[in-house]
Amino acid sequence: MIQPSIEIRSATSDEIPRVVSTIVAAFLTDPPARFAWPSPHDYLLAMPVATGEFAGSSFQHGTAYVSADFRGAALWLPPGVEPNGRALEKVFRDTAKPEHMDDLLATFEKMEQSHPREPHWYLPQIGVEPNAQGKGIGAALMRHALARCDHEGSLAYLEASKPQNIPFYRHHGFEVTGEIQMGSAPLVTPMLRKRRRP
């Protein structure tokens, strides 16, 4: 069966709450997020704030991509733009499970150190709300952004927070570059996509 085309576009600043809600729904079973906030109540309160610090700059740069129905979103940071690390650390210190704090902060510090030294596009968060997964929305989001990376001849980088997502990223040209495993924190897998031309 041929899938209908999935419209992907940049989200506007007025749409930030809707897009963040999609990410929060998509990351409900994300291992690092739930390591930080095992309580559903704490997760639902803190994850929107953490998303804003981790990937919120994507809205300012027009690189927060969303499906037309808001069931999927990909928050990309262009070369030279980074997550707000200090503010994200404060969110963790204020809201995350105290017993997990050291391993959580060590994981994010190692993630920061694992970025390529060359200019690159960074994908902090991509997600499709659970009821819409497996319908091609994630692939459409990925193709949309990677077409721009290829047009610019840029590297693309991400960290897979679930091992089962690695084949999806490999399908789109990413390769594993290492592993991040700090104490009792969940495994995070850095992945890099080399430059391509369209």
PDB file of C-alpha atoms in Angstrom:
ATOM      1  CA  MET A   1       0.000   0.000   0.000  1.00  0.00           C
ATOM      2  CA  ILE A   2       1.375   3.414  -0.971  1.00  0.00           C
ATOM      3  CA  GLN A   3       1.644   5.809   1.950  1.00  0.00           C
ATOM      4  CA  PRO A   4       0.146   9.252   1.350  1.00  0.00           C
ATOM      5  CA  SER A   5       2.732  12.011   1.339  1.00  0.00           C
ATOM      6  CA  ILE A   6       3.386  13.480   4.766  1.00  0.00           C
ATOM      7  CA  GLU A   7       3.692  17.238   4.872  1.00  0.00           C
ATOM      8  CA  ILE A   8       6.600  18.520   6.951  1.00  0.00           C
ATOM      9  CA  ARG A   9       7.167  22.193   7.712  1.00  0.00           C
ATOM     10  CA  SER A  10       8.898  24.503  10.175  1.00  0.00           C
ATOM     11  CA  ALA A  11       6.931  25.192  13.331  1.00  0.00           C
ATOM     12  CA  THR A  12       6.159  28.781  14.259  1.00  0.00           C
ATOM     13  CA  SER A  13       6.785  30.322  17.673  1.00  0.00           C
ATOM     14  CA  ASP A  14       3.024  30.239  18.337  1.00  0.00           C
ATOM     15  CA  GLU A  15       3.116  26.462  17.907  1.00  0.00           C
ATOM     16  CA  ILE A  16       5.848  25.773  20.474  1.00  0.00           C
ATOM     17  CA  PRO A  17       3.429  24.350  23.098  1.00  0.00           C
ATOM     18  CA  ARG A  18       1.896  21.929  20.580  1.00  0.00           C
ATOM     19  CA  VAL A  19       5.288  20.763  19.327  1.00  0.00           C
ATOM     20  CA  VAL A  20       6.694  20.340  22.828  1.00  0.00           C
ATOM     21  CA  SER A  21       3.601  18.317  23.765  1.00  0.00           C
ATOM     22  CA  THR A  22       4.349  15.981  20.865  1.00  0.00           C
ATOM     23  CA  ILE A  23       7.921  15.501  22.085  1.00  0.00           C
ATOM     24  CA  VAL A  24       6.744  14.886  25.649  1.00  0.00           C
ATOM     25  CA  ALA A  25       4.296  12.219  24.425  1.00  0.00           C
ATOM     26  CA  ALA A  26       6.907  10.616  22.177  1.00  0.00           C
ATOM     27  CA  PHE A  27       9.528  10.431  24.940  1.00  0.00           C
ATOM     28  CA  LEU A  28       7.232   8.898  27.548  1.00  0.00           C
ATOM     29  CA  THR A  29       9.268   5.663  27.495  1.00  0.00           C
ATOM     30  CA  ASP A  30      12.648   7.239  26.693  1.00  0.00           C
ATOM     31  CA  PRO A  31      15.221   5.623  29.016  1.00  0.00           C
ATOM     32  CA  PRO A  32      17.323   8.724  29.867  1.00  0.00           C
ATOM     33  CA  ALA A  33      14.233  10.890  30.380  1.00  0.00           C
ATOM     34  CA  ARG A  34      12.618   8.352  32.695  1.00  0.00           C
ATOM     35  CA  PHE A  35      15.937   7.828  34.492  1.00  0.00           C
ATOM     36  CA  ALA A  36      15.815  11.543  35.272  1.00  0.00           C
ATOM     37  CA  TRP A  37      12.114  11.521  36.172  1.00  0.00           C
ATOM     38  CA  PRO A  38      10.818   8.037  37.077  1.00  0.00           C
ATOM     39  CA  SER A  39       7.611   9.533  38.458  1.00  0.00           C
ATOM     40  CA  PRO A  40       5.021  10.255  35.722  1.00  0.00           C
ATOM     41  CA  HIS A  41       4.045  13.433  37.543  1.00  0.00           C
ATOM     42  CA  ASP A  42       7.631  14.702  37.672  1.00  0.00           C
ATOM     43  CA  TYR A  43       8.203  13.718  34.038  1.00  0.00           C
ATOM     44  CA  LEU A  44       5.150  15.596  32.773  1.00  0.00           C
ATOM     45  CA  LEU A  45       6.128  18.715  34.715  1.00  0.00           C
ATOM     46  CA  ALA A  46       9.848  18.741  33.917  1.00  0.00           C
ATOM     47  CA  MET A  47      10.151  17.336  30.391  1.00  0.00           C
ATOM     48  CA  PRO A  48       8.623  20.381  28.628  1.00  0.00           C
ATOM     49  CA  VAL A  49      11.079  22.663  30.431  1.00  0.00           C
ATOM     50  CA  ALA A  50      14.029  20.380  29.661  1.00  0.00           C
ATOM     51  CA  THR A  51      13.010  20.232  25.998  1.00  0.00           C
ATOM     52  CA  GLY A  52      13.025  24.014  25.869  1.00  0.00           C
ATOM     53  CA  GLU A  53      16.616  24.169  27.119  1.00  0.00           C
ATOM     54  CA  PHE A  54      17.856  21.139  25.173  1.00  0.00           C
ATOM     55  CA  ALA A  55      16.343  21.918  21.784  1.00  0.00           C
ATOM     56  CA  GLY A  56      14.331  25.129  22.076  1.00  0.00           C
ATOM     57  CA  SER A  57      16.757  27.139  19.929  1.00  0.00           C
ATOM     58  CA  SER A  58      15.447  25.174  16.951  1.00  0.00           C
ATOM     59  CA  PHE A  59      12.319  27.349  16.969  1.00  0.00           C
ATOM     60  CA  GLN A  60      14.338  30.566  16.690  1.00  0.00           C
ATOM     61  CA  HIS A  61      16.268  29.181  13.727  1.00  0.00           C
ATOM     62  CA  GLY A  62      13.292  27.747  11.848  1.00  0.00           C
ATOM     63  CA  THR A  63      14.653  24.214  12.277  1.00  0.00           C
ATOM     64  CA  ALA A  64      11.907  22.813  14.499  1.00  0.00           C
ATOM     65  CA  TYR A  65      10.160  20.599  11.965  1.00  0.00           C
ATOM     66  CA  VAL A  66       6.682  19.229  12.499  1.00  0.00           C
ATOM     67  CA  SER A  67       4.210  17.087  10.619  1.00  0.00           C
ATOM     68  CA  ALA A  68       1.085  18.947   9.550  1.00  0.00           C
ATOM     69  CA  ASP A  69      -1.014  17.067  12.115  1.00  0.00           C
ATOM     70  CA  PHE A  70       1.495  17.698  14.954  1.00  0.00           C
ATOM     71  CA  ARG A  71       1.883  13.973  15.552  1.00  0.00           C
ATOM     72  CA  GLY A  72       5.629  14.087  14.939  1.00  0.00           C
ATOM     73  CA  ALA A  73       8.389  16.618  15.473  1.00  0.00           C
ATOM     74  CA  ALA A  74      12.146  16.890  14.962  1.00  0.00           C
ATOM     75  CA  LEU A  75      14.048  19.645  16.729  1.00  0.00           C
ATOM     76  CA  TRP A  76      17.310  20.288  14.869  1.00  0.00           C
ATOM     77  CA  LEU A  77      20.064  22.724  15.816  1.00  0.00           C
ATOM     78  CA  PRO A  78      22.038  24.156  12.877  1.00  0.00           C
ATOM     79  CA  PRO A  79      25.841  24.373  12.853  1.00  0.00           C
ATOM     80  CA  GLY A  80      27.148  26.637  15.590  1.00  0.00           C
ATOM     81  CA  VAL A  81      23.985  26.389  17.724  1.00  0.00           C
ATOM     82  CA  GLU A  82      24.142  24.306  20.892  1.00  0.00           C
ATOM     83  CA  PRO A  83      21.754  23.300  23.663  1.00  0.00           C
ATOM     84  CA  ASN A  84      21.625  25.628  26.647  1.00  0.00           C
ATOM     85  CA  GLY A  85      23.780  23.357  28.787  1.00  0.00           C
ATOM     86  CA  ARG A  86      23.830  25.448  31.954  1.00  0.00           C
ATOM     87  CA  ALA A  87      20.085  25.950  31.963  1.00  0.00           C
ATOM     88  CA  LEU A  88      19.510  22.255  31.229  1.00  0.00           C
ATOM     89  CA  GLU A  89      21.767  21.316  34.137  1.00  0.00           C
ATOM     90  CA  LYS A  90      19.723  23.612  36.387  1.00  0.00           C
ATOM     91  CA  VAL A  91      16.515  21.900  35.248  1.00  0.00           C
ATOM     92  CA  PHE A  92      18.034  18.542  36.174  1.00  0.00           C
ATOM     93  CA  ARG A  93      19.293  19.779  39.538  1.00  0.00           C
ATOM     94  CA  ASP A  94      15.902  21.280  40.361  1.00  0.00           C
ATOM     95  CA  THR A  95      13.696  18.418  39.171  1.00  0.00           C
ATOM     96  CA  ALA A  96      15.492  15.106  38.542  1.00  0.00           C
ATOM     97  CA  LYS A  97      15.683  12.200  40.960  1.00  0.00           C
ATOM     98  CA  PRO A  98      18.534  13.130  43.354  1.00  0.00           C
ATOM     99  CA  GLU A  99      19.976   9.593  43.493  1.00  0.00           C
ATOM    100  CA  HIS A 100      20.429   9.679  39.716  1.00  0.00           C
ATOM    101  CA  MET A 101      21.882  13.181  39.490  1.00  0.00           C
ATOM    102  CA  ASP A 102      25.599  12.401  39.236  1.00  0.00           C
ATOM    103  CA  ASP A 103      25.189   9.748  36.540  1.00  0.00           C
ATOM    104  CA  LEU A 104      22.670  11.888  34.651  1.00  0.00           C
ATOM    105  CA  LEU A 105      24.926  14.951  34.589  1.00  0.00           C
ATOM    106  CA  ALA A 106      27.938  12.811  33.674  1.00  0.00           C
ATOM    107  CA  THR A 107      25.969  11.380  30.746  1.00  0.00           C
ATOM    108  CA  PHE A 108      25.081  14.812  29.389  1.00  0.00           C
ATOM    109  CA  GLU A 109      28.649  16.051  29.875  1.00  0.00           C
ATOM    110  CA  LYS A 110      29.949  13.065  27.906  1.00  0.00           C
ATOM    111  CA  MET A 111      27.303  13.678  25.225  1.00  0.00           C
ATOM    112  CA  GLU A 112      28.566  17.232  24.849  1.00  0.00           C
ATOM    113  CA  GLN A 113      32.164  16.008  24.558  1.00  0.00           C
ATOM    114  CA  SER A 114      31.189  13.449  21.903  1.00  0.00           C
ATOM    115  CA  HIS A 115      30.011  16.002  19.342  1.00  0.00           C
ATOM    116  CA  PRO A 116      32.084  16.298  16.165  1.00  0.00           C
ATOM    117  CA  ARG A 117      34.624  19.112  16.259  1.00  0.00           C
ATOM    118  CA  GLU A 118      33.629  20.159  12.750  1.00  0.00           C
ATOM    119  CA  PRO A 119      30.469  22.211  12.092  1.00  0.00           C
ATOM    120  CA  HIS A 120      27.450  19.922  12.062  1.00  0.00           C
ATOM    121  CA  TRP A 121      23.688  19.733  12.313  1.00  0.00           C
ATOM    122  CA  TYR A 122      22.591  18.288  15.652  1.00  0.00           C
ATOM    123  CA  LEU A 123      19.331  16.460  16.340  1.00  0.00           C
ATOM    124  CA  PRO A 124      18.629  16.656  20.093  1.00  0.00           C
ATOM    125  CA  GLN A 125      15.086  15.314  19.792  1.00  0.00           C
ATOM    126  CA  ILE A 126      12.902  13.581  17.232  1.00  0.00           C
ATOM    127  CA  GLY A 127       9.690  11.839  18.143  1.00  0.00           C
ATOM    128  CA  VAL A 128       6.304  10.654  17.002  1.00  0.00           C
ATOM    129  CA  GLU A 129       3.457  10.325  19.466  1.00  0.00           C
ATOM    130  CA  PRO A 130       2.838   6.664  20.284  1.00  0.00           C
ATOM    131  CA  ASN A 131      -0.490   6.264  18.447  1.00  0.00           C
ATOM    132  CA  ALA A 132       1.067   7.476  15.185  1.00  0.00           C
ATOM    133  CA  GLN A 133       4.316   5.506  15.215  1.00  0.00           C
ATOM    134  CA  GLY A 134       5.083   3.160  12.337  1.00  0.00           C
ATOM    135  CA  LYS A 135       3.251   5.301   9.752  1.00  0.00           C
ATOM    136  CA  GLY A 136       6.252   6.990   8.137  1.00  0.00           C
ATOM    137  CA  ILE A 137       6.119  10.281  10.032  1.00  0.00           C
ATOM    138  CA  GLY A 138       9.558   9.859  11.594  1.00  0.00           C
ATOM    139  CA  ALA A 139      11.073   8.955   8.235  1.00  0.00           C
ATOM    140  CA  ALA A 140       9.463  11.989   6.597  1.00  0.00           C
ATOM    141  CA  LEU A 141      10.825  14.250   9.337  1.00  0.00           C
ATOM    142  CA  MET A 142      14.295  12.788   8.913  1.00  0.00           C
ATOM    143  CA  ARG A 143      14.283  13.071   5.105  1.00  0.00           C
ATOM    144  CA  HIS A 144      13.145  16.692   5.293  1.00  0.00           C
ATOM    145  CA  ALA A 145      16.064  17.791   7.463  1.00  0.00           C
ATOM    146  CA  LEU A 146      18.691  15.579   5.852  1.00  0.00           C
ATOM    147  CA  ALA A 147      17.865  17.037   2.438  1.00  0.00           C
ATOM    148  CA  ARG A 148      18.992  20.379   3.827  1.00  0.00           C
ATOM    149  CA  CYS A 149      22.128  18.838   5.341  1.00  0.00           C
ATOM    150  CA  ASP A 150      22.967  17.316   1.968  1.00  0.00           C
ATOM    151  CA  HIS A 151      22.285  20.554   0.113  1.00  0.00           C
ATOM    152  CA  GLU A 152      24.761  22.281   2.437  1.00  0.00           C
ATOM    153  CA  GLY A 153      27.231  19.398   2.427  1.00  0.00           C
ATOM    154  CA  SER A 154      27.041  19.196   6.229  1.00  0.00           C
ATOM    155  CA  LEU A 155      27.620  16.507   8.802  1.00  0.00           C
ATOM    156  CA  ALA A 156      24.636  15.433  10.909  1.00  0.00           C
ATOM    157  CA  TYR A 157      24.916  14.120  14.451  1.00  0.00           C
ATOM    158  CA  LEU A 158      22.584  12.647  17.065  1.00  0.00           C
ATOM    159  CA  GLU A 159      22.527  10.413  20.104  1.00  0.00           C
ATOM    160  CA  ALA A 160      20.249   7.376  20.052  1.00  0.00           C
ATOM    161  CA  SER A 161      18.650   7.094  23.486  1.00  0.00           C
ATOM    162  CA  LYS A 162      16.993   3.741  22.731  1.00  0.00           C
ATOM    163  CA  PRO A 163      18.996   0.860  21.216  1.00  0.00           C
ATOM    164  CA  GLN A 164      15.938  -0.222  19.202  1.00  0.00           C
ATOM    165  CA  ASN A 165      16.023   3.108  17.314  1.00  0.00           C
ATOM    166  CA  ILE A 166      19.546   2.565  15.977  1.00  0.00           C
ATOM    167  CA  PRO A 167      18.384   0.662  12.837  1.00  0.00           C
ATOM    168  CA  PHE A 168      16.068   3.577  11.957  1.00  0.00           C
ATOM    169  CA  TYR A 169      18.954   6.023  12.148  1.00  0.00           C
ATOM    170  CA  ARG A 170      21.245   3.670  10.223  1.00  0.00           C
ATOM    171  CA  HIS A 171      18.631   3.515   7.481  1.00  0.00           C
ATOM    172  CA  HIS A 172      19.035   7.278   7.134  1.00  0.00           C
ATOM    173  CA  GLY A 173      22.820   7.094   6.872  1.00  0.00           C
ATOM    174  CA  PHE A 174      23.952   7.471  10.483  1.00  0.00           C
ATOM    175  CA  GLU A 175      26.695   5.248  11.874  1.00  0.00           C
ATOM    176  CA  VAL A 176      27.524   4.483  15.491  1.00  0.00           C
ATOM    177  CA  THR A 177      30.632   6.321  16.695  1.00  0.00           C
ATOM    178  CA  GLY A 178      30.763   5.082  20.293  1.00  0.00           C
ATOM    179  CA  GLU A 179      28.768   4.416  23.436  1.00  0.00           C
ATOM    180  CA  ILE A 180      28.056   6.490  26.526  1.00  0.00           C
ATOM    181  CA  GLN A 181      27.337   4.527  29.685  1.00  0.00           C
ATOM    182  CA  MET A 182      27.834   6.417  32.937  1.00  0.00           C
ATOM    183  CA  GLY A 183      27.187   4.500  36.146  1.00  0.00           C
ATOM    184  CA  SER A 184      23.575   3.386  36.384  1.00  0.00           C
ATOM    185  CA  ALA A 185      22.364   5.748  33.643  1.00  0.00           C
ATOM    186  CA  PRO A 186      20.915   4.217  30.456  1.00  0.00           C
ATOM    187  CA  LEU A 187      23.110   3.646  27.425  1.00  0.00           C
ATOM    188  CA  VAL A 188      23.281   6.503  24.914  1.00  0.00           C
ATOM    189  CA  THR A 189      24.737   5.878  21.441  1.00  0.00           C
ATOM    190  CA  PRO A 190      26.351   8.746  19.487  1.00  0.00           C
ATOM    191  CA  MET A 191      25.801   8.494  15.724  1.00  0.00           C
ATOM    192  CA  LEU A 192      27.225  10.506  12.834  1.00  0.00           C
ATOM    193  CA  ARG A 193      26.094  10.919   9.243  1.00  0.00           C
ATOM    194  CA  LYS A 194      28.876  11.904   6.881  1.00  0.00           C
ATOM    195  CA  ARG A 195      28.580  14.653   4.317  1.00  0.00           C
ATOM    196  CA  ARG A 196      26.626  13.816   1.203  1.00  0.00           C
ATOM    197  CA  ARG A 197      25.692  15.663  -1.911  1.00  0.00           C
ATOM    198  CA  PRO A 198      22.108  15.657  -3.211  1.00  0.00           C
TER     199      PRO A 198
END
